Amino acid sequence: MKNSTLNILLLSLLLFVVGTCNGYAIEYDWVINESGTYNLEEDLIISEDKYGILINASNVTINGNNFKLIGHNNHDNIGIFINYDWMTDKIYGDIEIKNLNISNFSSGIYMEEAKRVSIHNCEFWNNTHVIIVRGSPELYTYLNTFGPNQSSRVNSDPLCSPKAVYEYKGKEHTYRLGNYYIPALDLKDTDNDGVLNGVMLSNEWDGYDPYPLKEAPSNYVIKELYYPTVENLPSYANPVIVDIFALADEPEYYMGKVRPEPTPEPEPTPNGGSGKGTVVKEQEKQGTREGFGSQNIRDRVTLSNVIADDPLDADLARKQLKDNVIGSEDDMSLNEDAVIIGGPVSNAFANKYNHMFEKPVTNDYPGENTGVIQVLRIQEEAGGIVQTHYIVYIAGSDRYGTQAAVEYFKTLTELPDEPITVKWVDGKPVLVE
């Protein structure tokens, strides 16, 4: 990257130029047409009838130096737009945005088809959307602070992080670091590595953060960052990211390990209500089967959508779990409790979210007559309220594997912390150690 530096002076640099956004003319206060490093030296307050910064080049770094980019949140406006020339199919890449406080925009950052974009150590306040991303592979969004009542729209892709060697509370760790959310998420950090056990789910377009931070980014000291390689795919397809710096001997999927929390045992509330949603009134349990290993698991099934597309999987779910089994829907997302029955070949919902789980199911994994039980604990923020959803995924490489996993799931006393592998042996499920 070129090391040229442009110091932005608020009073002298208001380049009222014209760019394009989705094909229509838009005026920007500042346009970057050349590669280089651009440093802010003062807050940049955007004119009321203008957008913020337009990036029309590759190999660009914007260093906010902890100054502010401030818009007027009274119409659709964008703080930083990474341009995509749809007429010539020109795509820009190798762009870094850091140390910048972005506020009062409809979209803090907007990009289409950009490649290798890194957004880190920024703060986002009072924006409708922190970021809107369409078809942009290799996006890294980490160590940022997200204020309340903002969402992300990222085409079902995660807010990714490079693998980091970092120091937290005097100890060195190697893991991935997501973003810090205000208000604080109701999740635990059982590994004491500063990364919460769970997933932060945006309320639009399934933008999710698999590595939310326990504390503000200033509490993490980065020593090394390792970026993965990405397989070449068409721009409209989600990239398959393989981490060549994985700790294991074999390459692992970039999503890494999502560590769900066990469901707490239900506690009745004084008025007999449902408290946090884990206690279910008796009349609400109608249709849920008997024979569960605990009331906790039975209540979890009752509270969840049981999803099965294949007729045999649906029949198994009705016999073992409950009467009301539904099929996948096009607009269904991870914003409700769910029990998914069947793998990605037989279940459209599973096919959409299979990659989010620690052990994605395939025809070859977990293997013949073998199934796996695993759970995601999702945090969803909407309107300043954080809700927790549990997604239970029960599937096998074949029908006997799924049956083994479903029947073994019924014997559990709580949702598992780690995936459980079960095999169908002599007409019954057997735990695989």
Short mmCIF file of C-alpha atoms in Angstrom, two decimals:
data_model
loop_
_atom_site.label_atom_id
_atom_site.label_comp_id
_atom_site.label_asym_id
_atom_site.label_seq_id
_atom_site.Cartn_x
_atom_site.Cartn_y
_atom_site.Cartn_z
CA MET A 1 0.00 0.00 0.00
CA LYS A 2 1.29 3.49 -0.77
CA ASN A 3 2.35 5.43 2.29
CA SER A 4 1.15 8.83 1.10
CA THR A 5 -0.72 10.74 3.81
CA LEU A 6 -3.53 13.25 3.39
CA ASN A 7 -4.37 15.29 6.49
CA ILE A 8 -8.02 16.25 6.51
CA LEU A 9 -8.70 19.82 7.64
CA LEU A 10 -12.36 20.35 8.35
CA LEU A 11 -12.63 23.96 7.19
CA SER A 12 -10.50 23.63 4.08
CA LEU A 13 -11.51 20.21 2.74
CA LEU A 14 -15.15 20.07 1.72
CA LEU A 15 -14.98 18.74 -1.82
CA PHE A 16 -18.56 18.99 -2.98
CA VAL A 17 -18.20 16.40 -5.70
CA VAL A 18 -20.65 14.06 -7.31
CA GLY A 19 -20.49 10.27 -6.98
CA THR A 20 -22.97 7.50 -7.60
CA CYS A 21 -24.83 5.12 -5.30
CA ASN A 22 -26.81 2.35 -6.96
CA GLY A 23 -26.81 4.26 -10.22
CA TYR A 24 -28.12 7.68 -9.09
CA ALA A 25 -26.17 10.89 -8.49
CA ILE A 26 -25.13 11.71 -4.93
CA GLU A 27 -22.94 14.53 -3.67
CA TYR A 28 -20.20 13.71 -1.17
CA ASP A 29 -18.25 16.01 1.10
CA TRP A 30 -15.08 14.08 0.34
CA VAL A 31 -14.04 11.67 -2.42
CA ILE A 32 -10.95 9.45 -2.38
CA ASN A 33 -9.77 8.67 -5.91
CA GLU A 34 -6.22 7.48 -5.21
CA SER A 35 -4.57 4.81 -3.11
CA GLY A 36 -2.95 5.95 0.11
CA THR A 37 -3.35 6.57 3.84
CA TYR A 38 -5.75 9.34 4.86
CA ASN A 39 -5.65 10.71 8.42
CA LEU A 40 -8.26 12.83 10.15
CA GLU A 41 -6.98 15.68 12.30
CA GLU A 42 -10.37 17.08 13.31
CA ASP A 43 -13.99 15.97 13.51
CA LEU A 44 -15.60 15.87 10.06
CA ILE A 45 -19.17 17.19 10.16
CA ILE A 46 -21.04 16.38 6.96
CA SER A 47 -23.27 18.97 5.31
CA GLU A 48 -26.97 18.31 5.76
CA ASP A 49 -27.62 17.68 2.06
CA LYS A 50 -24.47 15.63 1.42
CA TYR A 51 -23.19 12.11 2.05
CA GLY A 52 -19.90 11.55 3.84
CA ILE A 53 -16.90 9.86 2.21
CA LEU A 54 -16.81 8.08 -1.17
CA ILE A 55 -13.96 5.60 -1.77
CA ASN A 56 -13.16 5.25 -5.48
CA ALA A 57 -9.86 3.37 -5.22
CA SER A 58 -8.16 0.26 -3.90
CA ASN A 59 -5.38 0.13 -1.31
CA VAL A 60 -6.91 2.84 0.87
CA THR A 61 -6.57 3.34 4.64
CA ILE A 62 -8.73 5.81 6.55
CA ASN A 63 -7.33 6.45 10.04
CA GLY A 64 -9.80 8.48 12.06
CA ASN A 65 -7.31 9.05 14.90
CA ASN A 66 -10.36 8.76 17.20
CA PHE A 67 -12.06 11.81 15.65
CA LYS A 68 -15.70 11.84 14.58
CA LEU A 69 -17.53 11.53 11.28
CA ILE A 70 -20.94 13.10 11.98
CA GLY A 71 -23.98 13.11 9.70
CA HIS A 72 -27.53 14.48 9.86
CA ASN A 73 -29.87 11.62 10.62
CA ASN A 74 -32.87 13.21 8.93
CA HIS A 75 -32.83 11.30 5.62
CA ASP A 76 -31.17 8.32 3.93
CA ASN A 77 -27.47 9.12 4.06
CA ILE A 78 -24.21 7.20 4.18
CA GLY A 79 -21.10 7.84 6.26
CA ILE A 80 -18.58 5.93 4.13
CA PHE A 81 -19.49 4.37 0.77
CA ILE A 82 -17.06 1.95 -0.88
CA ASN A 83 -18.03 2.39 -4.50
CA TYR A 84 -18.80 -0.33 -7.02
CA ASP A 85 -18.93 0.78 -10.66
CA TRP A 86 -21.77 -1.35 -11.95
CA MET A 87 -21.28 -0.03 -15.49
CA THR A 88 -17.71 -1.38 -15.78
CA ASP A 89 -17.88 -3.99 -13.00
CA LYS A 90 -14.95 -2.25 -11.29
CA ILE A 91 -14.44 -3.64 -7.77
CA TYR A 92 -12.22 -1.97 -5.16
CA GLY A 93 -10.38 -3.81 -2.42
CA ASP A 94 -7.69 -3.79 0.27
CA ILE A 95 -9.45 -1.06 2.24
CA GLU A 96 -8.97 -0.38 5.96
CA ILE A 97 -11.15 1.87 8.13
CA LYS A 98 -9.97 2.31 11.72
CA ASN A 99 -10.08 4.52 14.81
CA LEU A 100 -13.14 6.46 13.64
CA ASN A 101 -16.32 7.44 15.52
CA ILE A 102 -19.23 7.29 13.03
CA SER A 103 -22.64 8.68 14.05
CA ASN A 104 -26.00 9.98 12.82
CA PHE A 105 -26.19 8.21 9.47
CA SER A 106 -28.77 5.93 7.93
CA SER A 107 -25.84 3.64 7.05
CA GLY A 108 -22.54 4.12 8.84
CA ILE A 109 -20.64 2.15 6.17
CA TYR A 110 -22.07 0.82 2.90
CA MET A 111 -20.38 -1.43 0.35
CA GLU A 112 -21.19 -3.59 -2.66
CA GLU A 113 -18.80 -6.13 -4.15
CA ALA A 114 -15.78 -4.72 -2.29
CA LYS A 115 -12.96 -7.15 -1.46
CA ARG A 116 -10.69 -7.45 1.56
CA VAL A 117 -12.17 -4.71 3.72
CA SER A 118 -11.12 -4.36 7.36
CA ILE A 119 -13.13 -2.24 9.82
CA HIS A 120 -11.72 -2.16 13.32
CA ASN A 121 -11.38 -0.04 16.46
CA CYS A 122 -14.26 2.18 15.33
CA GLU A 123 -17.32 3.32 17.27
CA PHE A 124 -20.85 3.49 15.86
CA TRP A 125 -23.55 5.60 17.52
CA ASN A 126 -27.07 6.66 16.57
CA ASN A 127 -26.97 5.11 13.09
CA THR A 128 -29.92 3.18 11.69
CA HIS A 129 -27.51 0.58 10.32
CA VAL A 130 -23.93 0.18 11.46
CA ILE A 131 -23.05 -1.41 8.14
CA ILE A 132 -24.79 -2.60 4.97
CA VAL A 133 -22.92 -5.18 2.92
CA ARG A 134 -23.97 -6.77 -0.37
CA GLY A 135 -21.86 -9.52 -1.89
CA SER A 136 -18.51 -8.42 -0.44
CA PRO A 137 -16.20 -11.33 0.41
CA GLU A 138 -13.39 -11.11 2.95
CA LEU A 139 -14.98 -8.51 5.20
CA TYR A 140 -13.35 -8.27 8.64
CA THR A 141 -15.27 -6.35 11.31
CA TYR A 142 -13.73 -6.62 14.75
CA LEU A 143 -12.80 -4.69 17.90
CA ASN A 144 -15.49 -2.10 17.18
CA THR A 145 -18.00 -0.64 19.65
CA PHE A 146 -21.67 -0.74 18.62
CA GLY A 147 -24.04 1.55 20.50
CA PRO A 148 -27.71 0.63 21.12
CA ASN A 149 -30.56 0.50 18.62
CA GLN A 150 -28.47 -0.16 15.50
CA SER A 151 -28.53 -3.15 13.17
CA SER A 152 -26.27 -4.76 10.55
CA ARG A 153 -27.32 -5.99 7.11
CA VAL A 154 -24.71 -8.36 5.78
CA ASN A 155 -26.41 -10.88 3.47
CA SER A 156 -26.36 -13.73 6.05
CA ASP A 157 -22.57 -13.56 6.39
CA PRO A 158 -20.87 -13.23 9.78
CA LEU A 159 -19.07 -10.17 11.04
CA CYS A 160 -15.76 -11.94 10.58
CA SER A 161 -12.54 -11.62 12.51
CA PRO A 162 -8.99 -12.64 11.67
CA LYS A 163 -7.42 -15.04 14.12
CA ALA A 164 -5.69 -13.02 16.82
CA VAL A 165 -2.92 -13.54 19.33
CA TYR A 166 -3.86 -11.08 22.05
CA GLU A 167 -3.44 -10.26 25.72
CA TYR A 168 -6.47 -10.01 27.98
CA LYS A 169 -6.24 -9.43 31.73
CA GLY A 170 -2.53 -10.21 31.71
CA LYS A 171 -2.84 -13.54 29.86
CA GLU A 172 -2.14 -14.38 26.23
CA HIS A 173 -4.83 -16.05 24.12
CA THR A 174 -5.24 -17.18 20.53
CA TYR A 175 -8.80 -16.87 19.27
CA ARG A 176 -11.04 -14.54 17.29
CA LEU A 177 -12.27 -11.18 18.54
CA GLY A 178 -15.64 -9.79 17.49
CA ASN A 179 -17.21 -6.51 18.57
CA TYR A 180 -18.38 -4.89 21.81
CA TYR A 181 -22.11 -4.20 22.24
CA ILE A 182 -23.90 -1.61 24.37
CA PRO A 183 -25.99 -2.46 26.34
CA ALA A 184 -23.90 -5.40 27.53
CA LEU A 185 -25.00 -8.87 26.36
CA ASP A 186 -26.40 -11.33 28.86
CA LEU A 187 -23.76 -13.97 28.09
CA LYS A 188 -20.92 -15.54 30.05
CA ASP A 189 -17.22 -15.89 29.34
CA THR A 190 -16.53 -19.35 30.74
CA ASP A 191 -13.04 -19.52 29.22
CA ASN A 192 -11.99 -16.13 30.65
CA ASP A 193 -10.59 -15.14 27.26
CA GLY A 194 -12.70 -12.01 26.86
CA VAL A 195 -14.99 -13.60 24.23
CA LEU A 196 -18.58 -14.33 25.26
CA ASN A 197 -20.11 -17.78 24.81
CA GLY A 198 -22.73 -17.22 22.15
CA VAL A 199 -23.70 -15.32 19.02
CA MET A 200 -24.94 -11.76 18.61
CA LEU A 201 -27.67 -11.72 15.96
CA SER A 202 -28.72 -8.52 14.22
CA ASN A 203 -32.44 -8.05 13.63
CA GLU A 204 -32.07 -7.65 9.85
CA TRP A 205 -30.67 -9.86 7.09
CA ASP A 206 -29.22 -12.26 9.62
CA GLY A 207 -26.04 -10.29 10.21
CA TYR A 208 -24.40 -12.06 13.15
CA ASP A 209 -21.29 -11.82 15.29
CA PRO A 210 -19.99 -15.21 16.50
CA TYR A 211 -17.33 -13.69 18.79
CA PRO A 212 -18.91 -10.84 20.81
CA LEU A 213 -16.56 -9.18 23.30
CA LYS A 214 -17.04 -9.14 27.05
CA GLU A 215 -15.41 -5.73 27.48
CA ALA A 216 -14.56 -2.62 25.47
CA PRO A 217 -11.84 -3.10 22.80
CA SER A 218 -9.31 -1.10 24.83
CA ASN A 219 -9.01 -4.12 27.15
CA TYR A 220 -7.49 -6.30 24.39
CA VAL A 221 -3.87 -5.91 23.31
CA ILE A 222 -3.27 -7.33 19.83
CA LYS A 223 0.10 -9.00 19.29
CA GLU A 224 -0.48 -10.77 15.97
CA LEU A 225 -3.27 -11.04 13.39
CA TYR A 226 -3.63 -13.88 10.90
CA TYR A 227 -5.94 -13.56 7.92
CA PRO A 228 -7.34 -16.66 6.19
CA THR A 229 -7.32 -17.52 2.52
CA VAL A 230 -10.58 -17.45 0.58
CA GLU A 231 -11.60 -19.78 -2.20
CA ASN A 232 -12.53 -18.11 -5.49
CA LEU A 233 -16.31 -17.98 -5.86
CA PRO A 234 -18.71 -15.82 -7.91
CA SER A 235 -19.51 -12.48 -6.29
CA TYR A 236 -23.09 -13.54 -5.58
CA ALA A 237 -21.99 -16.60 -3.56
CA ASN A 238 -20.90 -16.64 0.05
CA PRO A 239 -17.16 -17.39 0.14
CA VAL A 240 -15.81 -20.52 1.76
CA ILE A 241 -13.07 -19.27 4.06
CA VAL A 242 -10.36 -21.72 5.08
CA ASP A 243 -8.00 -20.76 7.87
CA ILE A 244 -4.43 -21.78 7.03
CA PHE A 245 -3.36 -20.63 10.49
CA ALA A 246 -5.73 -22.96 12.32
CA LEU A 247 -4.47 -24.52 15.51
CA ALA A 248 -5.50 -27.98 14.34
CA ASP A 249 -3.41 -29.98 11.87
CA GLU A 250 -6.13 -29.89 9.22
CA PRO A 251 -7.73 -26.69 7.85
CA GLU A 252 -10.89 -25.73 9.72
CA TYR A 253 -13.84 -23.64 8.69
CA TYR A 254 -13.34 -19.97 9.43
CA MET A 255 -16.37 -19.77 11.70
CA GLY A 256 -14.42 -21.71 14.30
CA LYS A 257 -16.05 -22.79 17.53
CA VAL A 258 -19.29 -21.27 18.76
CA ARG A 259 -19.72 -22.18 22.41
CA PRO A 260 -23.37 -22.20 23.46
CA GLU A 261 -24.45 -21.97 27.07
CA PRO A 262 -26.50 -24.72 28.73
CA THR A 263 -30.11 -23.85 29.41
CA PRO A 264 -30.65 -23.02 33.09
CA GLU A 265 -33.11 -25.11 35.03
CA PRO A 266 -36.52 -23.37 35.01
CA GLU A 267 -37.58 -21.52 38.14
CA PRO A 268 -41.28 -20.76 38.68
CA THR A 269 -42.14 -17.09 39.15
CA PRO A 270 -44.33 -15.95 42.08
CA ASN A 271 -47.31 -15.19 39.87
CA GLY A 272 -47.09 -18.52 38.05
CA GLY A 273 -45.98 -16.83 34.81
CA SER A 274 -43.23 -17.93 32.52
CA GLY A 275 -40.46 -15.72 33.90
CA LYS A 276 -37.74 -15.60 31.23
CA GLY A 277 -39.59 -18.05 29.04
CA THR A 278 -38.26 -21.35 30.40
CA VAL A 279 -41.33 -22.25 32.48
CA VAL A 280 -44.39 -23.27 30.46
CA LYS A 281 -47.98 -23.40 31.69
CA GLU A 282 -49.48 -26.87 31.67
CA GLN A 283 -52.05 -26.05 29.01
CA GLU A 284 -49.23 -24.85 26.72
CA LYS A 285 -47.59 -28.29 26.89
CA GLN A 286 -50.40 -30.02 25.05
CA GLY A 287 -48.98 -31.88 22.07
CA THR A 288 -45.50 -32.26 23.57
CA ARG A 289 -44.55 -35.90 24.10
CA GLU A 290 -43.77 -37.58 27.40
CA GLY A 291 -40.63 -39.58 28.14
CA PHE A 292 -38.10 -36.75 28.23
CA GLY A 293 -35.10 -37.09 30.54
CA SER A 294 -35.92 -33.76 32.21
CA GLN A 295 -38.63 -31.14 32.38
CA ASN A 296 -36.02 -28.67 31.22
CA ILE A 297 -35.58 -30.35 27.82
CA ARG A 298 -39.33 -30.90 27.44
CA ASP A 299 -39.98 -27.20 28.08
CA ARG A 300 -37.32 -26.28 25.56
CA VAL A 301 -39.06 -28.38 22.88
CA THR A 302 -42.42 -26.85 23.77
CA LEU A 303 -41.05 -23.31 23.42
CA SER A 304 -39.36 -24.04 20.09
CA ASN A 305 -40.39 -24.38 16.47
CA VAL A 306 -39.66 -27.99 15.53
CA ILE A 307 -38.58 -27.82 11.87
CA ALA A 308 -38.49 -30.84 9.53
CA ASP A 309 -38.96 -30.85 5.76
CA ASP A 310 -38.49 -34.54 4.96
CA PRO A 311 -41.70 -36.55 5.63
CA LEU A 312 -39.82 -39.29 7.52
CA ASP A 313 -37.95 -36.73 9.64
CA ALA A 314 -41.24 -34.95 10.36
CA ASP A 315 -42.88 -38.23 11.37
CA LEU A 316 -39.95 -39.02 13.68
CA ALA A 317 -40.24 -35.57 15.27
CA ARG A 318 -43.98 -35.97 15.87
CA LYS A 319 -43.52 -39.39 17.48
CA GLN A 320 -40.60 -38.35 19.69
CA LEU A 321 -41.00 -34.61 20.34
CA LYS A 322 -44.39 -32.99 19.70
CA ASP A 323 -47.39 -32.82 17.35
CA ASN A 324 -46.72 -29.39 15.86
CA VAL A 325 -43.89 -29.86 13.36
CA ILE A 326 -43.42 -27.19 10.68
CA GLY A 327 -41.47 -27.02 7.43
CA SER A 328 -38.80 -24.50 6.50
CA GLU A 329 -39.92 -21.13 5.20
CA ASP A 330 -38.03 -18.78 2.89
CA ASP A 331 -38.03 -15.89 5.36
CA MET A 332 -37.28 -17.99 8.44
CA SER A 333 -34.24 -16.84 10.39
CA LEU A 334 -32.48 -17.38 13.71
CA ASN A 335 -34.73 -15.01 15.64
CA GLU A 336 -36.90 -17.68 17.26
CA ASP A 337 -36.16 -20.77 19.36
CA ALA A 338 -35.95 -23.79 17.07
CA VAL A 339 -35.23 -27.52 17.01
CA ILE A 340 -33.93 -28.47 13.54
CA ILE A 341 -34.44 -32.11 12.54
CA GLY A 342 -32.41 -33.46 9.61
CA GLY A 343 -29.27 -32.31 7.83
CA PRO A 344 -28.70 -29.85 4.96
CA VAL A 345 -29.77 -32.32 2.25
CA SER A 346 -33.23 -32.93 3.72
CA ASN A 347 -33.89 -29.67 5.59
CA ALA A 348 -33.74 -26.24 3.91
CA PHE A 349 -33.38 -24.47 7.26
CA ALA A 350 -30.44 -26.71 8.14
CA ASN A 351 -28.91 -26.09 4.73
CA LYS A 352 -29.04 -22.32 5.32
CA TYR A 353 -27.42 -22.38 8.77
CA ASN A 354 -25.38 -25.61 8.76
CA HIS A 355 -22.10 -23.66 8.50
CA MET A 356 -22.77 -21.75 11.73
CA PHE A 357 -22.48 -24.83 13.91
CA GLU A 358 -19.24 -26.18 15.29
CA LYS A 359 -19.63 -29.46 13.40
CA PRO A 360 -21.44 -28.97 10.06
CA VAL A 361 -23.28 -32.13 8.97
CA THR A 362 -22.55 -33.73 5.58
CA ASN A 363 -23.12 -37.09 3.91
CA ASP A 364 -19.73 -38.13 5.30
CA TYR A 365 -19.85 -36.48 8.73
CA PRO A 366 -20.58 -37.66 11.39
CA GLY A 367 -20.72 -40.91 9.40
CA GLU A 368 -22.84 -43.97 8.72
CA ASN A 369 -25.72 -44.49 11.20
CA THR A 370 -24.32 -41.59 13.25
CA GLY A 371 -25.89 -38.30 14.30
CA VAL A 372 -24.89 -35.20 16.21
CA ILE A 373 -26.70 -32.91 18.67
CA GLN A 374 -25.45 -29.32 18.93
CA VAL A 375 -26.78 -25.97 20.07
CA LEU A 376 -26.34 -22.29 19.21
CA ARG A 377 -27.21 -19.69 21.82
CA ILE A 378 -28.16 -16.53 19.91
CA GLN A 379 -28.34 -12.99 21.29
CA GLU A 380 -30.70 -10.71 19.33
CA GLU A 381 -30.86 -6.97 19.91
CA ALA A 382 -33.90 -5.01 18.79
CA GLY A 383 -35.06 -1.67 20.12
CA GLY A 384 -32.53 -1.77 22.93
CA ILE A 385 -33.85 -5.11 24.21
CA VAL A 386 -31.59 -8.18 24.09
CA GLN A 387 -33.27 -11.58 23.75
CA THR A 388 -31.74 -15.04 23.84
CA HIS A 389 -32.72 -17.78 21.39
CA TYR A 390 -31.69 -21.44 21.43
CA ILE A 391 -31.20 -23.29 18.13
CA VAL A 392 -30.94 -27.05 18.65
CA TYR A 393 -29.60 -28.91 15.61
CA ILE A 394 -30.25 -32.69 15.51
CA ALA A 395 -29.06 -34.42 12.35
CA GLY A 396 -27.11 -37.37 10.98
CA SER A 397 -25.37 -38.38 7.80
CA ASP A 398 -28.28 -40.76 7.16
CA ARG A 399 -31.73 -41.51 8.54
CA TYR A 400 -30.55 -43.87 11.30
CA GLY A 401 -28.06 -41.25 12.45
CA THR A 402 -30.82 -38.65 12.75
CA GLN A 403 -33.05 -41.10 14.62
CA ALA A 404 -30.25 -41.94 17.05
CA ALA A 405 -29.64 -38.25 17.74
CA VAL A 406 -33.34 -37.45 18.26
CA GLU A 407 -33.90 -40.34 20.67
CA TYR A 408 -30.73 -39.58 22.62
CA PHE A 409 -31.66 -35.88 22.81
CA LYS A 410 -34.80 -36.87 24.72
CA THR A 411 -32.69 -38.43 27.46
CA LEU A 412 -30.66 -35.28 28.20
CA THR A 413 -31.14 -33.25 31.37
CA GLU A 414 -29.89 -29.97 29.86
CA LEU A 415 -28.77 -28.55 26.53
CA PRO A 416 -25.17 -29.56 25.85
CA ASP A 417 -22.18 -27.20 25.92
CA GLU A 418 -20.42 -29.20 23.20
CA PRO A 419 -21.69 -31.29 20.27
CA ILE A 420 -22.78 -34.82 21.24
CA THR A 421 -22.20 -37.63 18.74
CA VAL A 422 -24.51 -40.66 18.83
CA LYS A 423 -24.64 -43.87 16.77
CA TRP A 424 -27.54 -46.23 16.04
CA VAL A 425 -26.43 -49.67 17.29
CA ASP A 426 -28.66 -52.74 17.64
CA GLY A 427 -31.87 -50.70 17.49
CA LYS A 428 -30.91 -48.02 20.03
CA PRO A 429 -28.82 -44.83 20.29
CA VAL A 430 -25.32 -45.23 21.76
CA LEU A 431 -23.10 -42.34 22.79
CA VAL A 432 -19.87 -42.07 20.78
CA GLU A 433 -17.04 -41.18 23.14
#
